[in-house]
CSV table of C-alpha atoms and ligand atoms in Angstrom, one decimal:
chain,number,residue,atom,x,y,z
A,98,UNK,CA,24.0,-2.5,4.9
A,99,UNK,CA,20.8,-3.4,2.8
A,100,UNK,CA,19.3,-6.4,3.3
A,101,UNK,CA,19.5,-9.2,0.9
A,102,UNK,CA,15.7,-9.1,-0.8
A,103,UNK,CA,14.5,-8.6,-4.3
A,104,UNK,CA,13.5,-5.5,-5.9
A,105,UNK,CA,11.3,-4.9,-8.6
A,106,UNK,CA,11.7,-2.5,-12.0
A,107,UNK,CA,9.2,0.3,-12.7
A,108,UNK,CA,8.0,0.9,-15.6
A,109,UNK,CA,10.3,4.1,-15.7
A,110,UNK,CA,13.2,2.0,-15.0
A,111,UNK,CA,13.6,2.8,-11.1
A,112,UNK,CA,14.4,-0.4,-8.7
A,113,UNK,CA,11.9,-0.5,-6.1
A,114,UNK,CA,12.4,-2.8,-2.7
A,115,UNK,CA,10.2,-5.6,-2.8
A,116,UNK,CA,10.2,-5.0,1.6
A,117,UNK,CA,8.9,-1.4,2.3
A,118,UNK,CA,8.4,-0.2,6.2
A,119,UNK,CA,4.6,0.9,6.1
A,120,UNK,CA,3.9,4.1,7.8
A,121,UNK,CA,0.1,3.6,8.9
A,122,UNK,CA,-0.2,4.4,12.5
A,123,UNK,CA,-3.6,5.4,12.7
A,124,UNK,CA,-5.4,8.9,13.0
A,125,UNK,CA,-2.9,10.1,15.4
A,126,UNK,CA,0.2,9.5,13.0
A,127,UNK,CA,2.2,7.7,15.6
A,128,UNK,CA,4.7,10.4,17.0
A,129,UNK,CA,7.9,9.6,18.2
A,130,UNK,CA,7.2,5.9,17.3
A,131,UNK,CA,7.1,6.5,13.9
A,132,UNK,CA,10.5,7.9,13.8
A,133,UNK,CA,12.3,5.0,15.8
A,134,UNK,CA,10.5,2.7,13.7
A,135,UNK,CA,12.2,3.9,11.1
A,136,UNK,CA,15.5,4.7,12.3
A,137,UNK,CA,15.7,0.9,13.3
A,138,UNK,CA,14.1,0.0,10.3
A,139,UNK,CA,16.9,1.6,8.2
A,140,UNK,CA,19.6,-0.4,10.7
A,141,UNK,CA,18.1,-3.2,9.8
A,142,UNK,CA,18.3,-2.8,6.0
A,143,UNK,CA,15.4,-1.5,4.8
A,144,UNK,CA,15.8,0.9,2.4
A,145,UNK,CA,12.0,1.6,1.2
A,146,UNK,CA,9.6,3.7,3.7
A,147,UNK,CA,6.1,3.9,2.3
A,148,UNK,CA,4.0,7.0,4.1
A,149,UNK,CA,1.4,9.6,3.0
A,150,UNK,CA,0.1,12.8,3.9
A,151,UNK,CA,-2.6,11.5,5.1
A,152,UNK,CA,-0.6,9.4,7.8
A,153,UNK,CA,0.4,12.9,9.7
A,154,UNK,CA,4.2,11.6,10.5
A,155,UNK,CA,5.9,12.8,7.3
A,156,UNK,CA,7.7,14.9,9.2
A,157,UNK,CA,9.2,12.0,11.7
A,158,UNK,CA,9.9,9.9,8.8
A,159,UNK,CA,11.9,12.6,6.9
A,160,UNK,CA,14.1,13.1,10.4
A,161,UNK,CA,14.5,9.6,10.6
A,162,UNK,CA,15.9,9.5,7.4
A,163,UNK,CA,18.3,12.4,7.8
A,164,UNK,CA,19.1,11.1,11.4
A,165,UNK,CA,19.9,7.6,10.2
A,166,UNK,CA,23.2,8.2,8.6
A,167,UNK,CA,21.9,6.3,5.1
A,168,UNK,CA,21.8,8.4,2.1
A,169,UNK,CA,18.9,9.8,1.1
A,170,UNK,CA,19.5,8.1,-2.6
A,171,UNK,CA,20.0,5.0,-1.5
A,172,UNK,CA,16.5,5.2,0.4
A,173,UNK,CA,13.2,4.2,-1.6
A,174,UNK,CA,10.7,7.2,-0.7
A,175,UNK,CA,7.1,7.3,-1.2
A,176,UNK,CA,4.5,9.3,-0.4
A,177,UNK,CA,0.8,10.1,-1.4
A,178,UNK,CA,-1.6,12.7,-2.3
A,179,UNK,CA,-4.9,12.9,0.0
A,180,UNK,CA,-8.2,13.0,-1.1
A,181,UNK,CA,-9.2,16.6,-0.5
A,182,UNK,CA,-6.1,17.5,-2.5
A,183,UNK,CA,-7.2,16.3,-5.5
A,184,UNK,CA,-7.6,19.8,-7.4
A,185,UNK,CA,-4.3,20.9,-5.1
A,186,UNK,CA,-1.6,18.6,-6.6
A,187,UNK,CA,1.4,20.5,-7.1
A,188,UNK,CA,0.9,22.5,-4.2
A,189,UNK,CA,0.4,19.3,-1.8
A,190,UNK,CA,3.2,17.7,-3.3
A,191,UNK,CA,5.3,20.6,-1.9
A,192,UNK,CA,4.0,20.6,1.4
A,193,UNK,CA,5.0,16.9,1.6
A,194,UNK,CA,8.7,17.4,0.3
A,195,UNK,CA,8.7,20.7,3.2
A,196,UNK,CA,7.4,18.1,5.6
A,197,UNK,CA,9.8,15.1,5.0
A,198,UNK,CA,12.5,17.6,4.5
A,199,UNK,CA,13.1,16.2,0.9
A,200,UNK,CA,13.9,17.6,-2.4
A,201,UNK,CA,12.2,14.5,-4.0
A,202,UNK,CA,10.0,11.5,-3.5
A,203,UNK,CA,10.7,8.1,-5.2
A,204,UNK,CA,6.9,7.4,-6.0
A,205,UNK,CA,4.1,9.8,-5.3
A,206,UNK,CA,0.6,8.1,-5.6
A,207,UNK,CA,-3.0,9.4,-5.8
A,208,UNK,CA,-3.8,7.5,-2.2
A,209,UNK,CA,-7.6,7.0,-3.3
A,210,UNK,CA,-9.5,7.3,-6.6
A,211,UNK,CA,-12.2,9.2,-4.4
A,212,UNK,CA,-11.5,13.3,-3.9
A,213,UNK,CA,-13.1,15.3,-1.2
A,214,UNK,CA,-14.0,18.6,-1.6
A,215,UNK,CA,-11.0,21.2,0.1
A,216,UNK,CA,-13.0,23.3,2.1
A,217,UNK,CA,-15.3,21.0,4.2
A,218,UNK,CA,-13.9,17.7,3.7
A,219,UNK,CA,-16.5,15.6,2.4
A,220,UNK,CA,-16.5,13.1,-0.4
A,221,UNK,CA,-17.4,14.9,-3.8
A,222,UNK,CA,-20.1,12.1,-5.5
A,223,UNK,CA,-18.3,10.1,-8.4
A,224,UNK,CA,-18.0,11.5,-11.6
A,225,UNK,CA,-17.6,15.1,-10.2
A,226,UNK,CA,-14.8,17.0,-10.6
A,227,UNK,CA,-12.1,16.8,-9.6
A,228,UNK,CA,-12.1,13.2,-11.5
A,229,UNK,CA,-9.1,10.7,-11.0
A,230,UNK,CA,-8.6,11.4,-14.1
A,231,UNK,CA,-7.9,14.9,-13.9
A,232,UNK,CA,-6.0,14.3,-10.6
A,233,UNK,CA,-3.8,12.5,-12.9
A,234,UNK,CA,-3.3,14.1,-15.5
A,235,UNK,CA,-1.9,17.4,-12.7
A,236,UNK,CA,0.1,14.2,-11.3
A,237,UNK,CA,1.6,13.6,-14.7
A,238,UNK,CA,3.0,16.9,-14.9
A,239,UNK,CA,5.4,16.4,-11.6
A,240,UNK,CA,7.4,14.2,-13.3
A,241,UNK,CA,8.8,16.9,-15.2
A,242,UNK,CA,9.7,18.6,-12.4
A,243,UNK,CA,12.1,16.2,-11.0
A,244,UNK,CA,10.7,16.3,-7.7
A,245,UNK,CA,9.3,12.9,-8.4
A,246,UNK,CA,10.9,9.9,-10.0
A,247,UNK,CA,7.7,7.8,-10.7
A,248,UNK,CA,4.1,8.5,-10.0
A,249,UNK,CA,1.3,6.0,-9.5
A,250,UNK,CA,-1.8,5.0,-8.0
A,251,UNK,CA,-3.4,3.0,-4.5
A,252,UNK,CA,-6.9,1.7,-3.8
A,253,UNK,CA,-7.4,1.3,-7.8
A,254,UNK,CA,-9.8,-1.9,-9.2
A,255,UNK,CA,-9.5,-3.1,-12.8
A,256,UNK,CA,-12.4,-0.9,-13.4
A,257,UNK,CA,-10.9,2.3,-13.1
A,258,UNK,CA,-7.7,1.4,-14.1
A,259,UNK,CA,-9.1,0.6,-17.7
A,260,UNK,CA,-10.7,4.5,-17.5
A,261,UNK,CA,-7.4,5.3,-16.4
A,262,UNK,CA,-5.1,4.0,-18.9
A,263,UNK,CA,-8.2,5.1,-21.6
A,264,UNK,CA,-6.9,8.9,-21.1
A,265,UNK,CA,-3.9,8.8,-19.3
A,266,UNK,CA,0.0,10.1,-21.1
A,267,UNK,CA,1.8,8.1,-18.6
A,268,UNK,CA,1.1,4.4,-17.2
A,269,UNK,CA,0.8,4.4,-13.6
A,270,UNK,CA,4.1,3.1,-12.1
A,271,UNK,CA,2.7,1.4,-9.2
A,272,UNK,CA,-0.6,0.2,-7.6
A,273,UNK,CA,-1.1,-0.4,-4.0
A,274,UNK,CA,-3.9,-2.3,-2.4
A,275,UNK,CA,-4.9,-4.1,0.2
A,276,UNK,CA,-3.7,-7.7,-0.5
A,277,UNK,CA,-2.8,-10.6,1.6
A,278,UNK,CA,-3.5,-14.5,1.8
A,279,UNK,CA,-7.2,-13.0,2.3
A,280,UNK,CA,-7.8,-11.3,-0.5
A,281,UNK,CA,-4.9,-12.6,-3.1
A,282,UNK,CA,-6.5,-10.6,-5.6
A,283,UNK,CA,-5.3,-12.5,-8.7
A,284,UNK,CA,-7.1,-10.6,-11.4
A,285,UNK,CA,-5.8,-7.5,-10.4
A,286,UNK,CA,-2.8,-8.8,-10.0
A,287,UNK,CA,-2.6,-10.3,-13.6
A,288,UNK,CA,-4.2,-7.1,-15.2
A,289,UNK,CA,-1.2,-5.0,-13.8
A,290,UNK,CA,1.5,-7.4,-14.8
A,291,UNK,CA,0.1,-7.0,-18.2
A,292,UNK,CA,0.1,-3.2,-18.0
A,293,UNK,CA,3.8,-3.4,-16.4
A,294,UNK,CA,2.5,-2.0,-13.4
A,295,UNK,CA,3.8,-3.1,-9.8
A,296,UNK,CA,1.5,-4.1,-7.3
A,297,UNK,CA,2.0,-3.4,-3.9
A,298,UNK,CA,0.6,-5.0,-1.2
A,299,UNK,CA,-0.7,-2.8,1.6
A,300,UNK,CA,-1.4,-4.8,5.2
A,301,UNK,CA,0.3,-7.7,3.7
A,302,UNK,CA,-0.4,-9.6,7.7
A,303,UNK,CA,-3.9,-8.2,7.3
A,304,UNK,CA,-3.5,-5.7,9.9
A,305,UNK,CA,-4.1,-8.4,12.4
A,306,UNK,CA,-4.5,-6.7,15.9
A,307,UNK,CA,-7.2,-4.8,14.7
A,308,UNK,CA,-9.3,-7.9,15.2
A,309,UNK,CA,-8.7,-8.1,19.0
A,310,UNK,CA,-5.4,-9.3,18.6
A,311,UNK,CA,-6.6,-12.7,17.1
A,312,UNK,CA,-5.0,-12.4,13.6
A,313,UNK,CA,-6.9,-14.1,10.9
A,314,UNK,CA,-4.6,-16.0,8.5
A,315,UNK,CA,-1.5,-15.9,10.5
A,316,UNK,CA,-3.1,-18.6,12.5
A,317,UNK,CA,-4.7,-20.8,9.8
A,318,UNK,CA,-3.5,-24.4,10.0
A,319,UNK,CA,-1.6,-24.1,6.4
A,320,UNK,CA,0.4,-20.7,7.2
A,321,UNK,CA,1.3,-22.0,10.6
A,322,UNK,CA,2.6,-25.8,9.1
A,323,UNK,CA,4.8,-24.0,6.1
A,324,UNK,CA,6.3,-21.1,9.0
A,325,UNK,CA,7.3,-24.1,11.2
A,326,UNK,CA,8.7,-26.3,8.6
A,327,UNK,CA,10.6,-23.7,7.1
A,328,UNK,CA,11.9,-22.4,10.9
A,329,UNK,CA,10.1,-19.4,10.5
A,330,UNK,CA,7.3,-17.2,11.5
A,331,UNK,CA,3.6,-16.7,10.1
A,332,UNK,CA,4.1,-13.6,9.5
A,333,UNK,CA,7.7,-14.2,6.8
A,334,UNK,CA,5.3,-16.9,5.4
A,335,UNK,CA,3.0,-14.3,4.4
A,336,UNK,CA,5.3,-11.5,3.4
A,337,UNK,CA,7.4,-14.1,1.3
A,338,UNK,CA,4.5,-15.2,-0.2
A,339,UNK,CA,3.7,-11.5,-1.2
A,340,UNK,CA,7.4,-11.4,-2.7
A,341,UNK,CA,7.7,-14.6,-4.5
A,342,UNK,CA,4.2,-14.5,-6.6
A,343,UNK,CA,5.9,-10.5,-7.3
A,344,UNK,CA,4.0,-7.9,-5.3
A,345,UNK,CA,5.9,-5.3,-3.3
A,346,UNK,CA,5.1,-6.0,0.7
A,347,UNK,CA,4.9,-2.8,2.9
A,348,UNK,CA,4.0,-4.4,6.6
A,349,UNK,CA,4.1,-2.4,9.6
A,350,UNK,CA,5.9,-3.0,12.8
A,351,UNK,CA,7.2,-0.8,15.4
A,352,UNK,CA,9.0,-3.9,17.4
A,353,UNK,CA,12.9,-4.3,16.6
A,354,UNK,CA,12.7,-8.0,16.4
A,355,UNK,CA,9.3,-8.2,14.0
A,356,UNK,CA,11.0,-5.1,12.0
A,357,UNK,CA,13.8,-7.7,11.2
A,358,UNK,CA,11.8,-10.4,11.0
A,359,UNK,CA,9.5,-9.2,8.1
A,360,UNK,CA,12.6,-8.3,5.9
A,361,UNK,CA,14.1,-11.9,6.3
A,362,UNK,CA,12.5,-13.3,3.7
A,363,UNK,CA,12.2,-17.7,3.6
A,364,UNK,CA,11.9,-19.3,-0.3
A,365,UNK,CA,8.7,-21.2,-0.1
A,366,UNK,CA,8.2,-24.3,-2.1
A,367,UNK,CA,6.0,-24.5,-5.3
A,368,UNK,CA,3.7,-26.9,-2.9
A,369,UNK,CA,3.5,-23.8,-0.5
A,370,UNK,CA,3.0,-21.7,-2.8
A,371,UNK,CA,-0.1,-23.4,-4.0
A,372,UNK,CA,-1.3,-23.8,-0.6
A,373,UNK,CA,-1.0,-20.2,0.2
A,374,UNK,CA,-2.7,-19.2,-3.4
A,375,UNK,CA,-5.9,-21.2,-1.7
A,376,UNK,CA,-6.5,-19.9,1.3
A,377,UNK,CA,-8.9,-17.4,0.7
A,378,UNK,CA,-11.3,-20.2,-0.8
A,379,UNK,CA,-11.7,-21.7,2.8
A,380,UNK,CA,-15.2,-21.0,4.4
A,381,UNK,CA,-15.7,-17.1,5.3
A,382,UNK,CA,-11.6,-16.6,4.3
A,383,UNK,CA,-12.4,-14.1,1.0
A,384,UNK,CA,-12.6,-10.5,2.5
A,385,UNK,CA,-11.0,-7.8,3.2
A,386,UNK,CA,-9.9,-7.5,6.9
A,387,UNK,CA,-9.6,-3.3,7.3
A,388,UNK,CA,-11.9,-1.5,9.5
A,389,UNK,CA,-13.4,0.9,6.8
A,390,UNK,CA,-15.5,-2.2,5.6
A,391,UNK,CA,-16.9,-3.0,8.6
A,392,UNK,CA,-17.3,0.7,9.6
A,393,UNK,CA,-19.9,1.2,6.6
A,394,UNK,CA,-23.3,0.4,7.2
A,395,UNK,CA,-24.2,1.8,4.0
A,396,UNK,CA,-21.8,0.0,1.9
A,397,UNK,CA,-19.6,3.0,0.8
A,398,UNK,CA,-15.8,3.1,0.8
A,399,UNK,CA,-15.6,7.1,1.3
A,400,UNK,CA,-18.5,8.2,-0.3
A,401,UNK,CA,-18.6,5.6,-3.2
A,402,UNK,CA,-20.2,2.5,-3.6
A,403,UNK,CA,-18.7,-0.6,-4.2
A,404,UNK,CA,-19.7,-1.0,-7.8
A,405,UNK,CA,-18.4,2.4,-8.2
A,406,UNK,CA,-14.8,1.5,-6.9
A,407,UNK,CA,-15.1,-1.4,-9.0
A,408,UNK,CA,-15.0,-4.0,-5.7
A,409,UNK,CA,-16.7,-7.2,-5.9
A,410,UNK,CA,-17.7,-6.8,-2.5
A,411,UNK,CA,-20.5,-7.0,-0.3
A,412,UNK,CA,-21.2,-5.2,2.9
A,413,UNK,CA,-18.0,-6.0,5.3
A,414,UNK,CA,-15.4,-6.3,2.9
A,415,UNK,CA,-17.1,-9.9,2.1
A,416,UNK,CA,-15.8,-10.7,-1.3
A,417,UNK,CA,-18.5,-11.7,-4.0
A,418,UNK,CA,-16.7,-15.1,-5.0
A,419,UNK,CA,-19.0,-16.1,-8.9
B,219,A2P,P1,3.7,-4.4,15.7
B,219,A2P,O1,4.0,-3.0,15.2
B,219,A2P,O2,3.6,-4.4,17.2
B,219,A2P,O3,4.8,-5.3,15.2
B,219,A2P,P2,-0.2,-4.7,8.4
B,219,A2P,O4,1.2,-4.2,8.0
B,219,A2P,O5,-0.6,-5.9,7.7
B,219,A2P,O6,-1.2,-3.6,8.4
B,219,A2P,O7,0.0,-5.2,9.9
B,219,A2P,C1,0.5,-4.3,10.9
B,219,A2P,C2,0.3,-5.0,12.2
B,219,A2P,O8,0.9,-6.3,12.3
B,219,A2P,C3,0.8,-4.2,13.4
B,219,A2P,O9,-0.1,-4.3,14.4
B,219,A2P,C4,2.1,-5.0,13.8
B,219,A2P,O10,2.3,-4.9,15.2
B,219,A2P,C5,1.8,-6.4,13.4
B,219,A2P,N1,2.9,-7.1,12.9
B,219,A2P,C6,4.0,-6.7,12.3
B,219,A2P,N2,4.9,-7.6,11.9
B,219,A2P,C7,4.3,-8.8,12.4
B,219,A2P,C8,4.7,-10.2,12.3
B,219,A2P,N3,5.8,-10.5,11.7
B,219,A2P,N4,3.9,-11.1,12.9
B,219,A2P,C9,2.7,-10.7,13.5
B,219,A2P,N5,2.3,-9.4,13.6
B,219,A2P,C10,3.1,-8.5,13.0
């Protein structure tokens, strides 16, 4: 059965889960692991698995969807464009539905604004073609097709959304980012809620054994007083949080009882609430907590500057607070 959680209308008029299974298992795409994730994911209720092309398991994730015994329509689907596919769209789009074994996709999104050129992988300078913009308007023409429901956009600032919208036919039905108690990103947020976007909040625990397996705000003092008077763990306080201020949450976990955990969902208080909007303003809290910050010494996000991507960051992920 599905589990009991909100979901949230596109802007085409699809219901999306507001609890998605997130598909990142790093460079090596996770194997078998990805595939029981998912199968115990969709026991467990979820019925929104959020992959890419880049993630190298869309093949596990489409067997664990035919394997599971749960319709295929019942089952929220996304996957994503890479970034040296971005003068390859239709044809890539196809190579994911031949991978997951699907006739469709729920939500395809343009995974980065950046592209990289097809035939030695490296990032094509901004401005160049292929643009995001022509990326999109290819993208634009799969929805006629039918072989996908809505499409959208990930790893998109204000900035380039404005260009966006500036040329673009059809409003991007979604937007997923990296957003947590870390980097709340209210301005962003409020810009897409205007536009009727949905935001979607990638690493929702901020990815937290990437950091030697001390997580950063699953441990501060506020998330760890609301998770124990509400009988509950850091991590639901965080992923309800996502769901109640209305982002989508897509966290990742490959262990049964975490699985179920993150799709039980606790209703936090107005007081929490406002304790959990502030956490990012505690000393040194503002950043993004994903390795491809810390991985640039130069300051690029693959191949463009922050100022380009329209981040106010600083080298690290450090958010610029004014
Ligand atoms: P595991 O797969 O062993 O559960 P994110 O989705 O923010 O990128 O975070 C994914 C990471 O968080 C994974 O390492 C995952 O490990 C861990 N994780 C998933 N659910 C929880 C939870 N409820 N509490 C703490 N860590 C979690």
């Amino acid at each position: 059965m599905a589990a009991d959680i909100p979901t949230f209308t596109l802007n085409t008029g699809h219901k999306m889960p507001s609890v998605g299974m997130g598909c990142w298992l790093g460079p090596g795409g996770g194997g078998d692991v990805v595939e029981e994730m998912c199968k115990t994911a969709l026991k467990l209720g979820y019925r929104h698995i959020d992959t890419a092309y880049g993630y190298f398991n869309e093949e596990k994730v489409g067997k664990a969807i035919r394997e599971s015994g749960v319709p295929r329509s019942e089952i929220f689907l996304t996957t994503k464009l890479p970034n040296h596919h971005h003068d390859y769209v239709a044809e890539s789009l196809e190579e994911s539905l031949e991978k997951l074994g699907v006739d469709y996709v729920d939500l395809y999104l343009m995974h980065w604004p950046q592209a990289y050129s097809r035939t030695d992988n490296k990032p094509i300078p901004y401005g160049q073609s292929p643009t995001f913009l022509e990326t999109w308007k290819d993208m634009e023409k799969l929805l006629e097709t039918g072989k996908v429901r809505a499409i959208g956009v990930s790893n998109f600032s204000v900035k380039l959304l404005e260009l966006l919208l500036k040329e673009a036919s059809v409003v991007p039905a979604t937007n997923q980012v990296e957003v947590h108690p870390c980097l709340p990103s209210f301005e962003l947020k409020q810009y897409c809620e205007d536009k009727g976007i949905v935001l979607t909040a990638y690493s929702p625990l901020g990815r937290p054994k990437e950091y030697d397996g001390k997580p950063v705000f699953l441990t501060d003092d506020d998330v760890v007083r609301i998770a124990k008077a509400h009988d509950a763990t850091p991590g639901q306080v965080a992923l309800s949080w996502g769901v109640q201020r209305g982002t989508v949450v897509i966290p990742k976990s490959e262990n049964p009882e975490r699985i179920k955990q993150n799709i039980t969902l606790i209703k936090l208080s107005d007081e929490d609430m406002t304790a959990l909007n502030v956490i990012h303003r505690k000393p040194g809290m503002h950043r993004s907590l994903l390795r491809y910050h810390s991985n640039s010494q130069d300051g690029t996000v693959f191949g463009w500057t922050y100022e380009q991507m329209g981040w106010n960051m600083v080298k690290g992920g450090i958010v610029a607070d004014k």
